[in-house]
Amino acid sequence: MATRLRLKRGDTVRIISGRDKGTQGEVIRVLPRRDKIVVQGVNVRKKHQRQIQAGGRTMNPGIIQFEAPMHVSNVMLVCPKCNQPTRIGVRREDGNAIRFCKQCEAEIDA
Ligand SMILES: [Zn+2]
């Protein structure tokens, strides 16, 4: 079974491997089934767009930049409390899953 995805949109993560290693950014999309996330300004790809007609509108050709999804194993959450890249722990309280920082034990969403 795959590791459960514990990142959420709005989290700040640090890239720990690959071309963008060391940069930080905000999670803007989560793709739980693929264990992937999209991080603002990270893993930026360029796509050449041909001119297309869509619903009466014409999209101009050119180069589109977009952030490609990346696997969650390439990032670590940056704890909003201690500001360190950390692993995420989860504990149960009143039936809710509470995410906490494994460095300083602070609740991440508090
Ligand atoms: Zn912390």
Short mmCIF file of N, CA and C and ligand atoms in Angstrom, two decimals:
data_model
loop_
_atom_site.label_atom_id
_atom_site.label_comp_id
_atom_site.label_asym_id
_atom_site.label_seq_id
_atom_site.Cartn_x
_atom_site.Cartn_y
_atom_site.Cartn_z
N MET A 1 0.84 -1.20 0.00
CA MET A 1 0.00 0.00 0.00
C MET A 1 0.87 1.25 0.00
N ALA A 2 0.43 2.20 -0.74
CA ALA A 2 1.21 3.44 -0.85
C ALA A 2 1.09 4.25 0.45
N THR A 3 2.11 5.02 0.70
CA THR A 3 2.07 5.92 1.84
C THR A 3 0.94 6.91 1.66
N ARG A 4 0.21 7.15 2.73
CA ARG A 4 -0.89 8.11 2.59
C ARG A 4 -0.35 9.51 2.38
N LEU A 5 -1.00 10.19 1.46
CA LEU A 5 -0.58 11.55 1.14
C LEU A 5 -1.03 12.49 2.25
N ARG A 6 -0.07 13.15 2.83
CA ARG A 6 -0.40 13.99 3.99
C ARG A 6 -0.27 15.47 3.68
N LEU A 7 0.06 15.78 2.46
CA LEU A 7 0.19 17.19 2.10
C LEU A 7 -1.15 17.73 1.65
N LYS A 8 -1.33 19.00 1.87
CA LYS A 8 -2.55 19.68 1.47
C LYS A 8 -2.22 20.92 0.66
N ARG A 9 -3.22 21.36 -0.09
CA ARG A 9 -3.08 22.61 -0.81
C ARG A 9 -2.82 23.73 0.20
N GLY A 10 -1.88 24.60 -0.11
CA GLY A 10 -1.56 25.69 0.80
C GLY A 10 -0.35 25.41 1.68
N ASP A 11 0.06 24.14 1.75
CA ASP A 11 1.27 23.82 2.51
C ASP A 11 2.50 24.40 1.83
N THR A 12 3.50 24.74 2.62
CA THR A 12 4.79 25.13 2.06
C THR A 12 5.71 23.92 2.11
N VAL A 13 6.33 23.64 0.96
CA VAL A 13 7.23 22.49 0.92
C VAL A 13 8.59 22.91 0.40
N ARG A 14 9.60 22.11 0.78
CA ARG A 14 10.93 22.30 0.23
C ARG A 14 11.25 21.11 -0.66
N ILE A 15 11.84 21.43 -1.81
CA ILE A 15 12.21 20.38 -2.76
C ILE A 15 13.53 19.78 -2.31
N ILE A 16 13.57 18.45 -2.19
CA ILE A 16 14.77 17.81 -1.64
C ILE A 16 15.55 17.03 -2.68
N SER A 17 15.02 16.92 -3.89
CA SER A 17 15.81 16.27 -4.92
C SER A 17 15.44 16.80 -6.29
N GLY A 18 16.33 16.58 -7.23
CA GLY A 18 16.06 17.00 -8.60
C GLY A 18 16.55 18.40 -8.89
N ARG A 19 16.12 18.89 -10.03
CA ARG A 19 16.60 20.15 -10.58
C ARG A 19 16.31 21.34 -9.67
N ASP A 20 15.19 21.29 -8.96
CA ASP A 20 14.79 22.42 -8.13
C ASP A 20 15.12 22.22 -6.66
N LYS A 21 16.05 21.32 -6.40
CA LYS A 21 16.45 21.02 -5.02
C LYS A 21 16.77 22.29 -4.24
N GLY A 22 16.22 22.38 -3.03
CA GLY A 22 16.52 23.53 -2.17
C GLY A 22 15.52 24.66 -2.26
N THR A 23 14.69 24.67 -3.30
CA THR A 23 13.71 25.76 -3.39
C THR A 23 12.47 25.41 -2.58
N GLN A 24 11.76 26.45 -2.20
CA GLN A 24 10.52 26.27 -1.45
C GLN A 24 9.37 26.85 -2.22
N GLY A 25 8.21 26.30 -2.02
CA GLY A 25 7.03 26.84 -2.68
C GLY A 25 5.77 26.32 -2.04
N GLU A 26 4.66 26.90 -2.50
CA GLU A 26 3.37 26.54 -1.95
C GLU A 26 2.72 25.46 -2.81
N VAL A 27 2.12 24.50 -2.15
CA VAL A 27 1.40 23.45 -2.87
C VAL A 27 0.12 24.06 -3.45
N ILE A 28 -0.02 23.98 -4.77
CA ILE A 28 -1.21 24.56 -5.39
C ILE A 28 -2.19 23.50 -5.89
N ARG A 29 -1.73 22.26 -6.02
CA ARG A 29 -2.64 21.17 -6.40
C ARG A 29 -2.14 19.89 -5.77
N VAL A 30 -3.07 19.03 -5.40
CA VAL A 30 -2.71 17.72 -4.86
C VAL A 30 -3.40 16.67 -5.73
N LEU A 31 -2.62 15.67 -6.14
CA LEU A 31 -3.16 14.58 -6.96
C LEU A 31 -3.01 13.28 -6.15
N PRO A 32 -3.94 13.03 -5.22
CA PRO A 32 -3.76 11.94 -4.24
C PRO A 32 -3.59 10.57 -4.88
N ARG A 33 -4.30 10.31 -5.95
CA ARG A 33 -4.22 8.96 -6.55
C ARG A 33 -2.87 8.69 -7.15
N ARG A 34 -2.16 9.73 -7.50
CA ARG A 34 -0.85 9.52 -8.12
C ARG A 34 0.29 9.88 -7.17
N ASP A 35 -0.08 10.23 -5.92
CA ASP A 35 0.93 10.66 -4.95
C ASP A 35 1.77 11.81 -5.48
N LYS A 36 1.11 12.72 -6.17
CA LYS A 36 1.84 13.85 -6.75
C LYS A 36 1.23 15.16 -6.32
N ILE A 37 2.08 16.17 -6.35
CA ILE A 37 1.61 17.52 -6.04
C ILE A 37 2.15 18.48 -7.08
N VAL A 38 1.52 19.64 -7.16
CA VAL A 38 2.03 20.72 -8.00
C VAL A 38 2.43 21.85 -7.08
N VAL A 39 3.67 22.31 -7.23
CA VAL A 39 4.19 23.35 -6.35
C VAL A 39 4.42 24.61 -7.18
N GLN A 40 3.92 25.72 -6.66
CA GLN A 40 4.03 26.98 -7.36
C GLN A 40 5.48 27.33 -7.68
N GLY A 41 5.74 27.57 -8.94
CA GLY A 41 7.06 28.02 -9.36
C GLY A 41 8.13 26.94 -9.41
N VAL A 42 7.73 25.69 -9.21
CA VAL A 42 8.70 24.59 -9.16
C VAL A 42 8.35 23.57 -10.25
N ASN A 43 9.41 23.00 -10.84
CA ASN A 43 9.22 22.00 -11.90
C ASN A 43 8.50 22.61 -13.11
N VAL A 44 8.87 23.83 -13.43
CA VAL A 44 8.21 24.56 -14.51
C VAL A 44 8.61 23.99 -15.86
N ARG A 45 7.62 23.70 -16.65
CA ARG A 45 7.85 23.18 -18.00
C ARG A 45 7.30 24.18 -18.99
N LYS A 46 7.86 24.09 -20.20
CA LYS A 46 7.37 24.93 -21.28
C LYS A 46 6.69 24.07 -22.31
N LYS A 47 5.57 24.54 -22.79
CA LYS A 47 4.84 23.80 -23.80
C LYS A 47 4.60 24.73 -24.97
N HIS A 48 4.88 24.23 -26.14
CA HIS A 48 4.61 25.03 -27.33
C HIS A 48 3.18 24.81 -27.76
N GLN A 49 2.45 25.90 -27.81
CA GLN A 49 1.03 25.83 -28.10
C GLN A 49 0.79 26.26 -29.54
N ARG A 50 0.17 25.39 -30.30
CA ARG A 50 -0.25 25.80 -31.64
C ARG A 50 -1.55 26.57 -31.55
N GLN A 51 -1.83 27.31 -32.58
CA GLN A 51 -3.08 28.07 -32.56
C GLN A 51 -4.26 27.11 -32.62
N ILE A 52 -5.18 27.26 -31.69
CA ILE A 52 -6.35 26.39 -31.71
C ILE A 52 -7.62 27.21 -31.57
N GLN A 53 -8.70 26.64 -32.06
CA GLN A 53 -10.01 27.25 -31.92
C GLN A 53 -10.77 26.47 -30.86
N ALA A 54 -11.27 27.16 -29.88
CA ALA A 54 -12.03 26.46 -28.85
C ALA A 54 -13.23 27.30 -28.46
N GLY A 55 -14.39 26.77 -28.75
CA GLY A 55 -15.63 27.44 -28.37
C GLY A 55 -15.73 28.86 -28.90
N GLY A 56 -15.32 29.05 -30.15
CA GLY A 56 -15.43 30.38 -30.76
C GLY A 56 -14.27 31.30 -30.40
N ARG A 57 -13.44 30.87 -29.46
CA ARG A 57 -12.27 31.69 -29.11
C ARG A 57 -11.03 31.14 -29.79
N THR A 58 -10.15 32.02 -30.10
CA THR A 58 -8.89 31.58 -30.69
C THR A 58 -7.80 31.75 -29.64
N MET A 59 -7.08 30.66 -29.38
CA MET A 59 -5.94 30.78 -28.48
C MET A 59 -4.69 31.00 -29.32
N ASN A 60 -3.96 31.99 -28.96
CA ASN A 60 -2.78 32.32 -29.74
C ASN A 60 -1.66 31.31 -29.52
N PRO A 61 -0.93 31.07 -30.59
CA PRO A 61 0.21 30.17 -30.43
C PRO A 61 1.29 30.84 -29.59
N GLY A 62 2.12 30.04 -29.01
CA GLY A 62 3.19 30.61 -28.20
C GLY A 62 3.67 29.58 -27.22
N ILE A 63 4.47 30.03 -26.29
CA ILE A 63 5.01 29.12 -25.29
C ILE A 63 4.24 29.30 -23.99
N ILE A 64 3.70 28.22 -23.51
CA ILE A 64 2.98 28.25 -22.25
C ILE A 64 3.88 27.67 -21.17
N GLN A 65 3.98 28.36 -20.06
CA GLN A 65 4.73 27.80 -18.94
C GLN A 65 3.76 27.26 -17.91
N PHE A 66 4.06 26.11 -17.41
CA PHE A 66 3.19 25.54 -16.39
C PHE A 66 4.01 24.68 -15.45
N GLU A 67 3.50 24.53 -14.24
CA GLU A 67 4.17 23.69 -13.26
C GLU A 67 3.70 22.25 -13.44
N ALA A 68 4.66 21.36 -13.64
CA ALA A 68 4.33 19.94 -13.80
C ALA A 68 4.23 19.28 -12.42
N PRO A 69 3.34 18.28 -12.31
CA PRO A 69 3.24 17.57 -11.03
C PRO A 69 4.55 16.87 -10.70
N MET A 70 4.85 16.78 -9.43
CA MET A 70 6.03 16.05 -9.00
C MET A 70 5.66 15.10 -7.87
N HIS A 71 6.45 14.05 -7.73
CA HIS A 71 6.12 13.04 -6.73
C HIS A 71 6.38 13.56 -5.32
N VAL A 72 5.52 13.18 -4.40
CA VAL A 72 5.63 13.69 -3.03
C VAL A 72 6.94 13.30 -2.35
N SER A 73 7.57 12.23 -2.84
CA SER A 73 8.82 11.82 -2.21
C SER A 73 9.95 12.80 -2.49
N ASN A 74 9.74 13.73 -3.40
CA ASN A 74 10.77 14.73 -3.72
C ASN A 74 10.67 15.99 -2.88
N VAL A 75 9.68 16.03 -1.97
CA VAL A 75 9.50 17.24 -1.17
C VAL A 75 9.36 16.89 0.30
N MET A 76 9.63 17.90 1.13
CA MET A 76 9.31 17.78 2.55
C MET A 76 8.50 18.99 2.96
N LEU A 77 7.58 18.78 3.86
CA LEU A 77 6.82 19.90 4.38
C LEU A 77 7.73 20.82 5.18
N VAL A 78 7.55 22.12 5.01
CA VAL A 78 8.24 23.07 5.87
C VAL A 78 7.26 23.44 6.98
N CYS A 79 7.65 23.16 8.20
CA CYS A 79 6.77 23.39 9.35
C CYS A 79 6.55 24.89 9.53
N PRO A 80 5.28 25.31 9.62
CA PRO A 80 5.01 26.75 9.79
C PRO A 80 5.43 27.26 11.16
N LYS A 81 5.67 26.35 12.10
CA LYS A 81 6.04 26.78 13.46
C LYS A 81 7.55 26.90 13.63
N CYS A 82 8.27 25.83 13.28
CA CYS A 82 9.72 25.86 13.52
C CYS A 82 10.49 26.16 12.23
N ASN A 83 9.77 26.24 11.10
CA ASN A 83 10.39 26.65 9.84
C ASN A 83 11.44 25.67 9.33
N GLN A 84 11.35 24.42 9.76
CA GLN A 84 12.28 23.40 9.31
C GLN A 84 11.56 22.42 8.39
N PRO A 85 12.29 21.89 7.41
CA PRO A 85 11.70 20.80 6.63
C PRO A 85 11.50 19.61 7.56
N THR A 86 10.34 19.02 7.51
CA THR A 86 10.04 17.98 8.49
C THR A 86 9.19 16.88 7.91
N ARG A 87 9.19 15.73 8.58
CA ARG A 87 8.21 14.71 8.26
C ARG A 87 6.94 15.01 9.03
N ILE A 88 5.84 14.53 8.49
CA ILE A 88 4.55 14.82 9.08
C ILE A 88 4.08 13.61 9.87
N GLY A 89 3.72 13.85 11.12
CA GLY A 89 3.09 12.81 11.91
C GLY A 89 1.60 13.07 11.96
N VAL A 90 0.84 12.02 12.24
CA VAL A 90 -0.61 12.20 12.36
C VAL A 90 -1.07 11.53 13.64
N ARG A 91 -1.83 12.25 14.42
CA ARG A 91 -2.46 11.63 15.58
C ARG A 91 -3.96 11.88 15.53
N ARG A 92 -4.68 11.02 16.23
CA ARG A 92 -6.14 11.11 16.21
C ARG A 92 -6.61 11.80 17.48
N GLU A 93 -7.48 12.77 17.28
CA GLU A 93 -8.09 13.46 18.42
C GLU A 93 -9.55 13.67 18.12
N ASP A 94 -10.42 13.12 18.95
CA ASP A 94 -11.87 13.24 18.75
C ASP A 94 -12.28 12.84 17.33
N GLY A 95 -11.64 11.80 16.82
CA GLY A 95 -12.01 11.32 15.49
C GLY A 95 -11.41 12.11 14.35
N ASN A 96 -10.68 13.18 14.65
CA ASN A 96 -10.04 13.94 13.59
C ASN A 96 -8.56 13.57 13.50
N ALA A 97 -8.06 13.59 12.29
CA ALA A 97 -6.64 13.37 12.10
C ALA A 97 -5.92 14.71 12.23
N ILE A 98 -5.04 14.79 13.20
CA ILE A 98 -4.30 16.03 13.43
C ILE A 98 -2.88 15.84 12.90
N ARG A 99 -2.48 16.69 12.00
CA ARG A 99 -1.12 16.59 11.48
C ARG A 99 -0.17 17.34 12.42
N PHE A 100 0.96 16.76 12.69
CA PHE A 100 1.93 17.48 13.51
C PHE A 100 3.34 17.31 12.96
N CYS A 101 4.17 18.26 13.37
CA CYS A 101 5.57 18.31 12.94
C CYS A 101 6.37 17.34 13.78
N LYS A 102 7.17 16.50 13.11
CA LYS A 102 7.96 15.54 13.87
C LYS A 102 9.22 16.16 14.49
N GLN A 103 9.49 17.42 14.14
CA GLN A 103 10.63 18.11 14.75
C GLN A 103 10.22 18.76 16.06
N CYS A 104 9.18 19.61 15.99
CA CYS A 104 8.83 20.39 17.18
C CYS A 104 7.49 19.95 17.79
N GLU A 105 6.82 18.98 17.14
CA GLU A 105 5.57 18.41 17.62
C GLU A 105 4.40 19.38 17.61
N ALA A 106 4.56 20.55 17.01
CA ALA A 106 3.46 21.49 16.92
C ALA A 106 2.43 21.00 15.90
N GLU A 107 1.19 21.35 16.14
CA GLU A 107 0.17 21.03 15.16
C GLU A 107 0.35 21.93 13.93
N ILE A 108 0.29 21.31 12.77
CA ILE A 108 0.58 22.04 11.55
C ILE A 108 -0.58 22.95 11.15
N ASP A 109 -1.80 22.49 11.39
CA ASP A 109 -2.96 23.27 10.92
C ASP A 109 -3.56 24.14 12.00
N ALA A 110 -2.90 24.21 13.15
CA ALA A 110 -3.47 25.00 14.25
C ALA A 110 -3.35 26.50 13.97
ZN ZN B 1 7.96 22.21 13.61
#
